[in-house]
Amino acid sequence: MKTLIVILISSAIVNNVVLSQFLGLCPFLGVSSQIKTAAGMGAAVIFVITLSSLVTSTIYSTILYPEYDYLQTIVFILVIAALVQLVELVLKKYMHSLYKALGVYLPLITTNCAVLGVALKNVTNSYNIIESTVNGFATAVGFTIAIVMMAGIREKMAYNDVDHAFRGKPIVLVTAGLMAMAFFGFSGLIG
Amino acid sequence: MNSCMERLYNGIIKENPTFVLSLGMCSTLAITTSAINGIGMGLATTVVLALSNAMISLLRNVIPDSVRMPSYIVIVATFVTVVQFLLQGFVPSLYNALGIYIPLIVVNCIILGRAESYASKNPVLESLFDGIGMGLGFTLGITGVGVIRELIGSGSIFGVPIIPLADASAGKAGYEPITIFVLAPGAFFVLAGLIVVINSFKRTDRRKGRQGSLICDEESCFTCTNWACPENKNDNKPEYVIKKEALLQKAQGGRNS
């Protein structure tokens, strides 16, 4: 239980997936201009990463390990791509309201490097299936925290007069840098 | 041969993936703590990009359109695994420094982006050179970021001391390295600074007449504005996008009449 809580806090806050590991930057920079869409993206990412961590770590520990672990990159990326398609189909058929809320973001997630990154991290840290799932969930929560905060700042920033050279990506990157510095404050949380 | 040279020029200068297209941001920011890591990552990506471009171009008439993305992903992942083992065997220090970011080359937007937008439509030789050009452009970009971060953050380039460092115990005056630049926030600041410099040279109205994606920012990930973008699938369009489009059409119609 204790290890699970440590994983939860360290993946969600201390080693934030975007701000300290730079995974999932594409959606972090691209889909963060409104809080509403950012929260939708975050929810979709939580859903997909938790599920894909569960599935990839199950596959790794039951099928791939120890003989075929050189296949992990290929297998993981295919499993993730298939999973995203499957989730999209299932949601569309059975949970239409959830599909309406998350559907747009699902295809964007296949190329989100955080999903593959988490799956590979679970392997390198040799987490078991439960730990992997918790790690996936926590990482995705960390992503959601970061992207929603960024969207909040950007909504305010829209009213500011930003110099033309800084407009768009640079000012977002500077903001992200400042947020990353703020997140350093958490690094003492887990010794 | 001329078209191959044009591809190289296009990749390195005209459509530089790091500075112009803003692709492959994850590895650009994550591994550029030193210049040597930048070169290593850049060259690994170049090899994968060139080989997968050539392979996809060879198979472009064989792969059915409906399963092209999974096929591309398998091809790319295979080459990435090969490169990963070569690095592990021959340059273990680089392999350890890059760590998890080597397998993550698979999801680098540059590779799938080039596969989809160039290699799947063009002959083998051009595709190969397109891959090499884009890869070298990427190498140039991330090595640049790495050089700046290493210089400011530890006063050296490629591990060679450039600025004499201060040494308090010996009472020597000198440069006090700004460590934050080799840590996570520094990556964001350096990249922001570089894009600012480039933006101030560019004309501001460069994208006149081109309507970008409505969900994603105009300059965000290539894949967003390309195959993965939900806007390309009509039934997925969220309400606010439909509203926005209607408004845009109205505005344009008003101007035309």
Tab-separated table of C-alpha atoms in Angstrom:
chain	number	residue	atom	x	y	z
A	1	MET	CA	0.000	0.000	0.000
A	2	LYS	CA	2.772	2.387	0.956
A	3	THR	CA	4.629	1.867	-2.306
A	4	LEU	CA	1.430	2.563	-4.221
A	5	ILE	CA	0.950	5.902	-2.449
A	6	VAL	CA	4.576	6.811	-3.079
A	7	ILE	CA	4.160	5.971	-6.783
A	8	LEU	CA	0.941	7.990	-6.891
A	9	ILE	CA	2.467	11.139	-5.430
A	10	SER	CA	5.797	10.892	-7.201
A	11	SER	CA	4.301	10.322	-10.659
A	12	ALA	CA	1.506	12.853	-10.353
A	13	ILE	CA	3.356	15.740	-8.776
A	14	VAL	CA	7.059	15.315	-8.079
A	15	ASN	CA	8.121	13.845	-11.432
A	16	ASN	CA	5.382	15.525	-13.399
A	17	VAL	CA	5.187	13.905	-16.810
A	18	VAL	CA	5.087	17.151	-18.784
A	19	LEU	CA	7.055	19.554	-16.670
A	20	SER	CA	9.961	17.377	-15.659
A	21	GLN	CA	9.999	14.537	-18.190
A	22	PHE	CA	8.769	16.418	-21.270
A	23	LEU	CA	6.410	13.674	-22.370
A	24	GLY	CA	3.129	14.639	-23.979
A	25	LEU	CA	4.307	18.083	-24.970
A	26	CYS	CA	2.397	18.142	-28.254
A	27	PRO	CA	-1.062	18.217	-26.648
A	28	PHE	CA	0.290	20.255	-23.736
A	29	LEU	CA	1.269	23.047	-26.120
A	30	GLY	CA	-1.407	22.402	-28.716
A	31	VAL	CA	-4.668	21.793	-26.855
A	32	SER	CA	-4.191	24.153	-23.926
A	33	SER	CA	-5.835	27.356	-25.057
A	34	GLN	CA	-9.178	26.772	-23.289
A	35	ILE	CA	-9.822	25.163	-19.902
A	36	LYS	CA	-12.787	23.220	-21.290
A	37	THR	CA	-10.879	21.471	-24.061
A	38	ALA	CA	-7.838	21.006	-21.823
A	39	ALA	CA	-9.962	19.237	-19.212
A	40	GLY	CA	-11.508	17.058	-21.914
A	41	MET	CA	-8.091	16.111	-23.201
A	42	GLY	CA	-6.945	15.415	-19.646
A	43	ALA	CA	-9.904	13.134	-18.979
A	44	ALA	CA	-9.301	11.220	-22.209
A	45	VAL	CA	-5.616	10.851	-21.329
A	46	ILE	CA	-6.424	9.545	-17.830
A	47	PHE	CA	-8.789	7.001	-19.339
A	48	VAL	CA	-6.399	5.795	-22.048
A	49	ILE	CA	-3.153	5.775	-20.048
A	50	THR	CA	-4.679	3.896	-17.098
A	51	LEU	CA	-6.128	1.299	-19.433
A	52	SER	CA	-3.006	1.009	-21.586
A	53	SER	CA	-0.732	0.656	-18.529
A	54	LEU	CA	-2.898	-2.199	-17.333
A	55	VAL	CA	-2.928	-3.908	-20.722
A	56	THR	CA	0.727	-3.385	-21.658
A	57	SER	CA	2.044	-4.500	-18.288
A	58	THR	CA	-0.182	-7.569	-18.358
A	59	ILE	CA	1.105	-8.439	-21.820
A	60	TYR	CA	4.683	-7.773	-20.807
A	61	SER	CA	4.609	-9.904	-17.675
A	62	THR	CA	2.616	-12.789	-19.146
A	63	ILE	CA	3.815	-13.018	-22.756
A	64	LEU	CA	6.916	-10.984	-23.457
A	65	TYR	CA	9.015	-11.446	-20.340
A	66	PRO	CA	11.687	-12.844	-20.323
A	67	GLU	CA	12.303	-14.251	-23.835
A	68	TYR	CA	10.718	-11.677	-26.108
A	69	ASP	CA	11.281	-8.424	-24.298
A	70	TYR	CA	13.171	-6.987	-27.254
A	71	LEU	CA	9.775	-6.750	-28.943
A	72	GLN	CA	8.421	-4.382	-26.312
A	73	THR	CA	8.540	-1.172	-28.367
A	74	ILE	CA	6.720	-2.673	-31.341
A	75	VAL	CA	4.174	-4.543	-29.253
A	76	PHE	CA	3.437	-1.606	-26.962
A	77	ILE	CA	2.891	0.928	-29.722
A	78	LEU	CA	0.604	-1.438	-31.622
A	79	VAL	CA	-1.337	-2.348	-28.491
A	80	ILE	CA	-1.777	1.319	-27.662
A	81	ALA	CA	-2.930	2.221	-31.162
A	82	ALA	CA	-5.356	-0.692	-31.235
A	83	LEU	CA	-6.577	0.091	-27.754
A	84	VAL	CA	-7.346	3.682	-28.641
A	85	GLN	CA	-9.351	2.555	-31.666
A	86	LEU	CA	-11.159	-0.038	-29.568
A	87	VAL	CA	-11.985	2.437	-26.823
A	88	GLU	CA	-13.313	4.815	-29.437
A	89	LEU	CA	-15.567	2.124	-30.934
A	90	VAL	CA	-16.826	0.871	-27.584
A	91	LEU	CA	-17.573	4.353	-26.314
A	92	LYS	CA	-19.329	5.249	-29.539
A	93	LYS	CA	-21.570	2.204	-29.335
A	94	TYR	CA	-22.307	1.890	-25.637
A	95	MET	CA	-21.513	5.145	-23.863
A	96	HIS	CA	-22.469	7.844	-26.244
A	97	SER	CA	-22.444	10.697	-23.736
A	98	LEU	CA	-18.883	9.861	-22.684
A	99	TYR	CA	-17.949	9.495	-26.351
A	100	LYS	CA	-19.318	12.950	-27.043
A	101	ALA	CA	-17.156	14.375	-24.256
A	102	LEU	CA	-13.907	12.509	-25.006
A	103	GLY	CA	-14.290	11.329	-28.602
A	104	VAL	CA	-12.503	14.199	-30.297
A	105	TYR	CA	-9.388	13.758	-28.240
A	106	LEU	CA	-9.024	10.015	-28.581
A	107	PRO	CA	-7.367	9.875	-32.038
A	108	LEU	CA	-4.883	12.516	-30.903
A	109	ILE	CA	-3.722	10.313	-28.062
A	110	THR	CA	-2.061	7.571	-30.123
A	111	THR	CA	0.819	9.878	-30.896
A	112	ASN	CA	0.952	11.281	-27.384
A	113	CYS	CA	4.371	10.095	-26.310
A	114	ALA	CA	3.271	10.013	-22.678
A	115	VAL	CA	1.253	6.853	-23.320
A	116	LEU	CA	4.176	4.885	-24.719
A	117	GLY	CA	6.503	6.605	-22.247
A	118	VAL	CA	4.510	5.354	-19.266
A	119	ALA	CA	4.346	1.821	-20.668
A	120	LEU	CA	8.131	1.771	-21.105
A	121	LYS	CA	8.733	3.359	-17.700
A	122	ASN	CA	6.667	0.630	-16.055
A	123	VAL	CA	9.030	-1.900	-17.597
A	124	THR	CA	12.258	-0.083	-16.706
A	125	ASN	CA	11.082	0.427	-13.126
A	126	SER	CA	9.967	-3.245	-13.059
A	127	TYR	CA	6.558	-2.450	-11.621
A	128	ASN	CA	4.040	-5.264	-11.262
A	129	ILE	CA	0.599	-5.013	-12.832
A	130	ILE	CA	-1.086	-3.125	-9.975
A	131	GLU	CA	1.837	-0.739	-9.551
A	132	SER	CA	1.870	-0.131	-13.316
A	133	THR	CA	-1.806	0.726	-13.379
A	134	VAL	CA	-1.432	3.101	-10.436
A	135	ASN	CA	1.618	4.643	-12.074
A	136	GLY	CA	-0.306	5.125	-15.329
A	137	PHE	CA	-3.239	6.711	-13.542
A	138	ALA	CA	-0.998	9.008	-11.492
A	139	THR	CA	1.030	10.083	-14.506
A	140	ALA	CA	-2.139	10.935	-16.381
A	141	VAL	CA	-3.461	12.894	-13.411
A	142	GLY	CA	-0.190	14.819	-13.404
A	143	PHE	CA	-0.647	15.537	-17.098
A	144	THR	CA	-4.184	16.775	-16.467
A	145	ILE	CA	-3.052	19.023	-13.618
A	146	ALA	CA	-0.380	20.559	-15.820
A	147	ILE	CA	-2.528	21.061	-18.922
A	148	VAL	CA	-5.512	22.509	-17.021
A	149	MET	CA	-3.249	24.919	-15.122
A	150	MET	CA	-1.630	25.935	-18.375
A	151	ALA	CA	-5.037	26.499	-19.984
A	152	GLY	CA	-6.093	28.648	-17.040
A	153	ILE	CA	-3.010	30.809	-17.415
A	154	ARG	CA	-3.436	31.027	-21.184
A	155	GLU	CA	-7.063	32.105	-20.893
A	156	LYS	CA	-5.903	35.042	-18.774
A	157	MET	CA	-2.940	35.670	-21.027
A	158	ALA	CA	-5.218	36.157	-24.026
A	159	TYR	CA	-6.022	39.621	-22.656
A	160	ASN	CA	-2.392	40.631	-22.355
A	161	ASP	CA	-0.436	42.575	-24.883
A	162	VAL	CA	2.355	40.173	-25.780
A	163	ASP	CA	5.175	41.305	-28.035
A	164	HIS	CA	4.759	39.891	-31.532
A	165	ALA	CA	7.924	37.814	-31.393
A	166	PHE	CA	6.751	36.195	-28.166
A	167	ARG	CA	3.213	35.597	-29.351
A	168	GLY	CA	2.084	31.987	-29.661
A	169	LYS	CA	4.538	29.282	-28.785
A	170	PRO	CA	7.380	31.205	-27.056
A	171	ILE	CA	5.224	32.761	-24.344
A	172	VAL	CA	3.631	29.367	-23.673
A	173	LEU	CA	7.090	27.805	-23.371
A	174	VAL	CA	8.222	30.531	-20.961
A	175	THR	CA	5.087	29.939	-18.878
A	176	ALA	CA	5.771	26.205	-18.920
A	177	GLY	CA	9.341	26.903	-17.762
A	178	LEU	CA	8.069	28.948	-14.828
A	179	MET	CA	5.585	26.199	-13.959
A	180	ALA	CA	8.406	23.652	-14.097
A	181	MET	CA	10.389	25.792	-11.650
A	182	ALA	CA	7.382	25.931	-9.344
A	183	PHE	CA	7.054	22.145	-9.506
A	184	PHE	CA	10.663	21.833	-8.332
A	185	GLY	CA	9.278	22.888	-4.974
A	186	PHE	CA	7.682	19.450	-4.678
A	187	SER	CA	10.939	17.593	-5.144
A	188	GLY	CA	11.564	17.423	-1.400
A	189	LEU	CA	8.204	15.740	-0.866
A	190	ILE	CA	9.533	12.223	-1.421
A	191	GLY	CA	12.999	11.557	-0.161
B	1	MET	CA	20.435	14.241	-58.248
B	2	ASN	CA	19.247	17.803	-58.176
B	3	SER	CA	15.977	16.909	-56.501
B	4	CYS	CA	17.888	15.046	-53.790
B	5	MET	CA	19.965	18.145	-53.023
B	6	GLU	CA	16.749	20.141	-52.932
B	7	ARG	CA	15.354	17.660	-50.380
B	8	LEU	CA	18.445	18.083	-48.187
B	9	TYR	CA	18.181	21.875	-48.343
B	10	ASN	CA	14.468	21.673	-47.628
B	11	GLY	CA	14.994	19.523	-44.547
B	12	ILE	CA	17.932	21.377	-43.083
B	13	ILE	CA	16.967	24.997	-43.757
B	14	LYS	CA	13.597	25.660	-45.318
B	15	GLU	CA	11.465	23.313	-43.237
B	16	ASN	CA	13.778	22.732	-40.299
B	17	PRO	CA	11.783	20.391	-38.061
B	18	THR	CA	12.828	21.967	-34.791
B	19	PHE	CA	12.649	25.660	-35.547
B	20	VAL	CA	10.211	25.970	-38.432
B	21	LEU	CA	7.794	23.087	-38.029
B	22	SER	CA	8.204	22.641	-34.232
B	23	LEU	CA	8.195	18.867	-34.442
B	24	GLY	CA	9.656	16.335	-32.063
B	25	MET	CA	9.488	18.631	-29.078
B	26	CYS	CA	9.621	15.849	-26.475
B	27	SER	CA	13.129	14.727	-27.257
B	28	THR	CA	14.251	18.244	-28.189
B	29	LEU	CA	13.589	19.382	-24.657
B	30	ALA	CA	14.281	16.241	-22.700
B	31	ILE	CA	17.712	15.104	-23.803
B	32	THR	CA	19.452	18.374	-24.680
B	33	THR	CA	21.200	18.764	-21.346
B	34	SER	CA	24.470	18.538	-23.249
B	35	ALA	CA	25.544	18.990	-26.851
B	36	ILE	CA	26.786	15.430	-27.214
B	37	ASN	CA	23.388	14.013	-26.223
B	38	GLY	CA	21.815	16.283	-28.810
B	39	ILE	CA	24.066	14.948	-31.581
B	40	GLY	CA	23.520	11.355	-30.491
B	41	MET	CA	19.754	11.669	-30.413
B	42	GLY	CA	19.745	13.607	-33.673
B	43	LEU	CA	21.811	11.016	-35.517
B	44	ALA	CA	19.765	8.126	-34.125
B	45	THR	CA	16.620	9.853	-35.336
B	46	THR	CA	18.251	10.569	-38.718
B	47	VAL	CA	19.061	6.900	-39.255
B	48	VAL	CA	15.537	5.819	-38.326
B	49	LEU	CA	13.981	8.562	-40.430
B	50	ALA	CA	16.053	7.835	-43.535
B	51	LEU	CA	15.594	4.066	-43.384
B	52	SER	CA	11.891	4.150	-42.591
B	53	ASN	CA	11.279	6.769	-45.283
B	54	ALA	CA	13.040	4.576	-47.829
B	55	MET	CA	11.206	1.457	-46.708
B	56	ILE	CA	7.799	3.127	-46.700
B	57	SER	CA	8.470	4.601	-50.102
B	58	LEU	CA	9.404	1.135	-51.415
B	59	LEU	CA	6.193	-0.310	-50.055
B	60	ARG	CA	3.979	2.630	-50.926
B	61	ASN	CA	2.112	0.769	-53.667
B	62	VAL	CA	1.751	-2.398	-51.610
B	63	ILE	CA	0.354	-1.067	-48.336
B	64	PRO	CA	-3.436	-0.692	-48.486
B	65	ASP	CA	-4.613	2.774	-47.648
B	66	SER	CA	-6.829	1.768	-44.732
B	67	VAL	CA	-4.048	0.135	-42.705
B	68	ARG	CA	-1.228	2.486	-43.650
B	69	MET	CA	-0.747	4.028	-40.196
B	70	PRO	CA	-0.278	0.736	-38.321
B	71	SER	CA	2.047	-0.452	-41.096
B	72	TYR	CA	4.137	2.709	-40.859
B	73	ILE	CA	4.265	2.366	-37.087
B	74	VAL	CA	5.518	-1.222	-37.327
B	75	ILE	CA	8.209	-0.255	-39.848
B	76	VAL	CA	9.363	2.678	-37.726
B	77	ALA	CA	9.292	0.646	-34.500
B	78	THR	CA	11.421	-2.056	-36.118
B	79	PHE	CA	14.121	0.390	-37.138
B	80	VAL	CA	13.986	2.046	-33.726
B	81	THR	CA	14.553	-1.302	-32.040
B	82	VAL	CA	17.516	-1.988	-34.351
B	83	VAL	CA	19.041	1.407	-33.566
B	84	GLN	CA	18.406	0.885	-29.873
B	85	PHE	CA	20.357	-2.378	-29.840
B	86	LEU	CA	23.186	-0.906	-31.915
B	87	LEU	CA	23.517	1.973	-29.460
B	88	GLN	CA	23.360	-0.381	-26.498
B	89	GLY	CA	26.096	-2.523	-27.991
B	90	PHE	CA	28.485	0.093	-29.332
B	91	VAL	CA	27.873	3.349	-27.419
B	92	PRO	CA	26.596	2.263	-24.009
B	93	SER	CA	27.306	5.648	-22.409
B	94	LEU	CA	25.017	7.411	-24.891
B	95	TYR	CA	22.468	4.641	-24.526
B	96	ASN	CA	22.360	5.207	-20.778
B	97	ALA	CA	22.173	8.983	-21.143
B	98	LEU	CA	19.264	8.860	-23.590
B	99	GLY	CA	17.456	6.043	-21.790
B	100	ILE	CA	13.726	5.861	-22.389
B	101	TYR	CA	13.864	8.520	-25.103
B	102	ILE	CA	15.389	6.118	-27.653
B	103	PRO	CA	12.308	3.888	-27.923
B	104	LEU	CA	10.227	7.056	-27.875
B	105	ILE	CA	11.669	7.944	-31.301
B	106	VAL	CA	8.737	5.836	-32.566
B	107	VAL	CA	6.239	8.474	-31.548
B	108	ASN	CA	8.362	11.375	-32.733
B	109	CYS	CA	5.959	13.357	-34.902
B	110	ILE	CA	8.670	14.021	-37.502
B	111	ILE	CA	8.883	10.401	-38.564
B	112	LEU	CA	5.205	9.631	-39.027
B	113	GLY	CA	4.684	13.118	-40.388
B	114	ARG	CA	7.290	12.606	-43.129
B	115	ALA	CA	6.048	9.087	-43.831
B	116	GLU	CA	2.540	10.341	-44.365
B	117	SER	CA	3.254	13.579	-46.152
B	118	TYR	CA	6.297	12.665	-48.242
B	119	ALA	CA	7.490	9.060	-48.356
B	120	SER	CA	4.070	7.596	-49.092
B	121	LYS	CA	3.817	9.626	-52.292
B	122	ASN	CA	7.355	9.886	-53.656
B	123	PRO	CA	10.079	7.644	-55.145
B	124	VAL	CA	12.645	5.884	-53.004
B	125	LEU	CA	15.751	7.998	-53.575
B	126	GLU	CA	13.983	11.291	-52.941
B	127	SER	CA	12.339	9.864	-49.829
B	128	LEU	CA	15.690	8.647	-48.536
B	129	PHE	CA	17.199	12.088	-49.007
B	130	ASP	CA	14.133	13.716	-47.529
B	131	GLY	CA	14.681	11.573	-44.441
B	132	ILE	CA	18.382	12.422	-44.290
B	133	GLY	CA	17.687	16.131	-44.785
B	134	MET	CA	14.955	16.265	-42.150
B	135	GLY	CA	17.082	14.201	-39.789
B	136	LEU	CA	20.091	16.474	-40.207
B	137	GLY	CA	17.867	19.503	-39.724
B	138	PHE	CA	16.594	17.960	-36.507
B	139	THR	CA	20.155	17.106	-35.425
B	140	LEU	CA	21.201	20.697	-36.085
B	141	GLY	CA	18.251	22.008	-34.097
B	142	ILE	CA	18.662	19.866	-31.025
B	143	THR	CA	22.454	20.160	-31.023
B	144	GLY	CA	21.982	23.932	-31.077
B	145	VAL	CA	19.676	23.769	-28.086
B	146	GLY	CA	22.130	21.400	-26.370
B	147	VAL	CA	25.117	23.687	-27.002
B	148	ILE	CA	23.321	26.684	-25.524
B	149	ARG	CA	22.109	24.777	-22.475
B	150	GLU	CA	25.485	23.200	-21.809
B	151	LEU	CA	27.323	26.501	-22.271
B	152	ILE	CA	25.103	28.435	-19.872
B	153	GLY	CA	24.444	25.589	-17.486
B	154	SER	CA	27.943	24.199	-17.070
B	155	GLY	CA	30.281	26.498	-18.975
B	156	SER	CA	31.441	23.917	-21.509
B	157	ILE	CA	30.632	22.662	-25.012
B	158	PHE	CA	30.888	18.934	-25.847
B	159	GLY	CA	32.421	18.526	-22.385
B	160	VAL	CA	35.270	20.922	-23.250
B	161	PRO	CA	35.438	23.819	-20.776
B	162	ILE	CA	34.913	27.101	-22.630
B	163	ILE	CA	34.329	29.620	-19.876
B	164	PRO	CA	36.712	29.484	-16.890
B	165	LEU	CA	34.616	28.478	-13.890
B	166	ALA	CA	34.745	30.112	-10.499
B	167	ASP	CA	36.355	28.028	-7.794
B	168	ALA	CA	35.535	29.319	-4.345
B	169	SER	CA	37.907	27.008	-2.453
B	170	ALA	CA	40.898	28.131	-4.532
B	171	GLY	CA	39.706	31.731	-4.388
B	172	LYS	CA	39.525	31.885	-8.179
B	173	ALA	CA	37.095	34.319	-9.766
B	174	GLY	CA	35.199	33.167	-12.827
B	175	TYR	CA	31.881	32.101	-14.283
B	176	GLU	CA	29.243	30.791	-11.899
B	177	PRO	CA	27.248	28.214	-13.926
B	178	ILE	CA	23.484	28.779	-13.985
B	179	THR	CA	22.476	25.223	-13.162
B	180	ILE	CA	18.800	25.791	-13.878
B	181	PHE	CA	19.642	25.624	-17.590
B	182	VAL	CA	20.618	21.968	-17.452
B	183	LEU	CA	17.498	21.233	-15.390
B	184	ALA	CA	13.958	20.956	-16.759
B	185	PRO	CA	12.897	24.640	-16.758
B	186	GLY	CA	16.004	25.705	-18.680
B	187	ALA	CA	14.915	23.608	-21.647
B	188	PHE	CA	11.676	25.547	-21.932
B	189	PHE	CA	13.463	28.891	-21.598
B	190	VAL	CA	16.139	28.129	-24.206
B	191	LEU	CA	13.644	26.860	-26.760
B	192	ALA	CA	11.383	29.856	-26.131
B	193	GLY	CA	14.362	32.169	-26.629
B	194	LEU	CA	15.363	30.501	-29.891
B	195	ILE	CA	11.837	30.689	-31.300
B	196	VAL	CA	11.644	34.353	-30.304
B	197	VAL	CA	14.850	35.063	-32.215
B	198	ILE	CA	13.507	33.241	-35.265
B	199	ASN	CA	10.096	34.906	-35.024
B	200	SER	CA	11.611	38.345	-34.922
B	201	PHE	CA	13.320	37.632	-38.247
B	202	LYS	CA	10.193	36.257	-39.843
B	203	ARG	CA	7.514	38.390	-41.361
B	204	THR	CA	4.493	38.442	-39.122
B	205	ASP	CA	1.925	37.882	-41.845
B	206	ARG	CA	3.614	34.777	-43.192
B	207	ARG	CA	0.588	32.578	-42.787
B	208	LYS	CA	-1.793	34.837	-44.591
B	209	GLY	CA	-4.562	32.975	-46.322
B	210	ARG	CA	-3.814	29.678	-44.649
B	211	GLN	CA	-6.448	28.586	-42.219
B	212	GLY	CA	-4.979	26.426	-39.517
B	213	SER	CA	-6.591	23.806	-37.385
B	214	LEU	CA	-9.346	25.042	-35.114
B	215	ILE	CA	-8.868	22.642	-32.213
B	216	CYS	CA	-5.131	22.664	-32.079
B	217	ASP	CA	-2.962	25.721	-32.355
B	218	GLU	CA	-1.766	26.532	-35.795
B	219	GLU	CA	1.844	25.761	-35.003
B	220	SER	CA	1.359	22.804	-32.756
B	221	CYS	CA	2.221	19.237	-33.507
B	222	PHE	CA	2.280	18.286	-37.149
B	223	THR	CA	0.162	15.226	-36.540
B	224	CYS	CA	-2.629	17.387	-35.214
B	225	THR	CA	-2.978	19.258	-38.456
B	226	ASN	CA	-2.498	16.075	-40.397
B	227	TRP	CA	-3.883	12.589	-40.155
B	228	ALA	CA	-4.670	12.399	-36.466
B	229	CYS	CA	-6.637	15.581	-36.398
B	230	PRO	CA	-10.249	14.843	-35.525
B	231	GLU	CA	-11.271	17.695	-37.765
B	232	ASN	CA	-10.455	15.545	-40.721
B	233	LYS	CA	-13.217	13.228	-39.639
B	234	ASN	CA	-16.496	15.041	-40.029
B	235	ASP	CA	-18.553	13.072	-37.544
B	236	ASN	CA	-16.112	13.909	-34.775
B	237	LYS	CA	-16.289	17.655	-35.000
B	238	PRO	CA	-17.071	19.218	-31.645
B	239	GLU	CA	-19.802	21.806	-31.488
B	240	TYR	CA	-17.616	24.828	-30.998
B	241	VAL	CA	-15.590	23.994	-34.078
B	242	ILE	CA	-18.737	23.803	-36.186
B	243	LYS	CA	-19.827	27.155	-34.769
B	244	LYS	CA	-16.422	28.671	-35.443
B	245	GLU	CA	-16.422	27.382	-39.010
B	246	ALA	CA	-19.877	28.771	-39.621
B	247	LEU	CA	-18.731	32.144	-38.303
B	248	LEU	CA	-15.618	32.058	-40.450
B	249	GLN	CA	-17.625	31.186	-43.535
B	250	LYS	CA	-20.054	33.956	-42.790
B	251	ALA	CA	-17.231	36.438	-42.386
B	252	GLN	CA	-15.585	35.351	-45.615
B	253	GLY	CA	-18.883	35.383	-47.498
B	254	GLY	CA	-19.523	38.901	-46.272
B	255	ARG	CA	-16.133	40.030	-47.511
B	256	ASN	CA	-16.567	38.442	-50.917
B	257	SER	CA	-19.935	40.002	-51.654
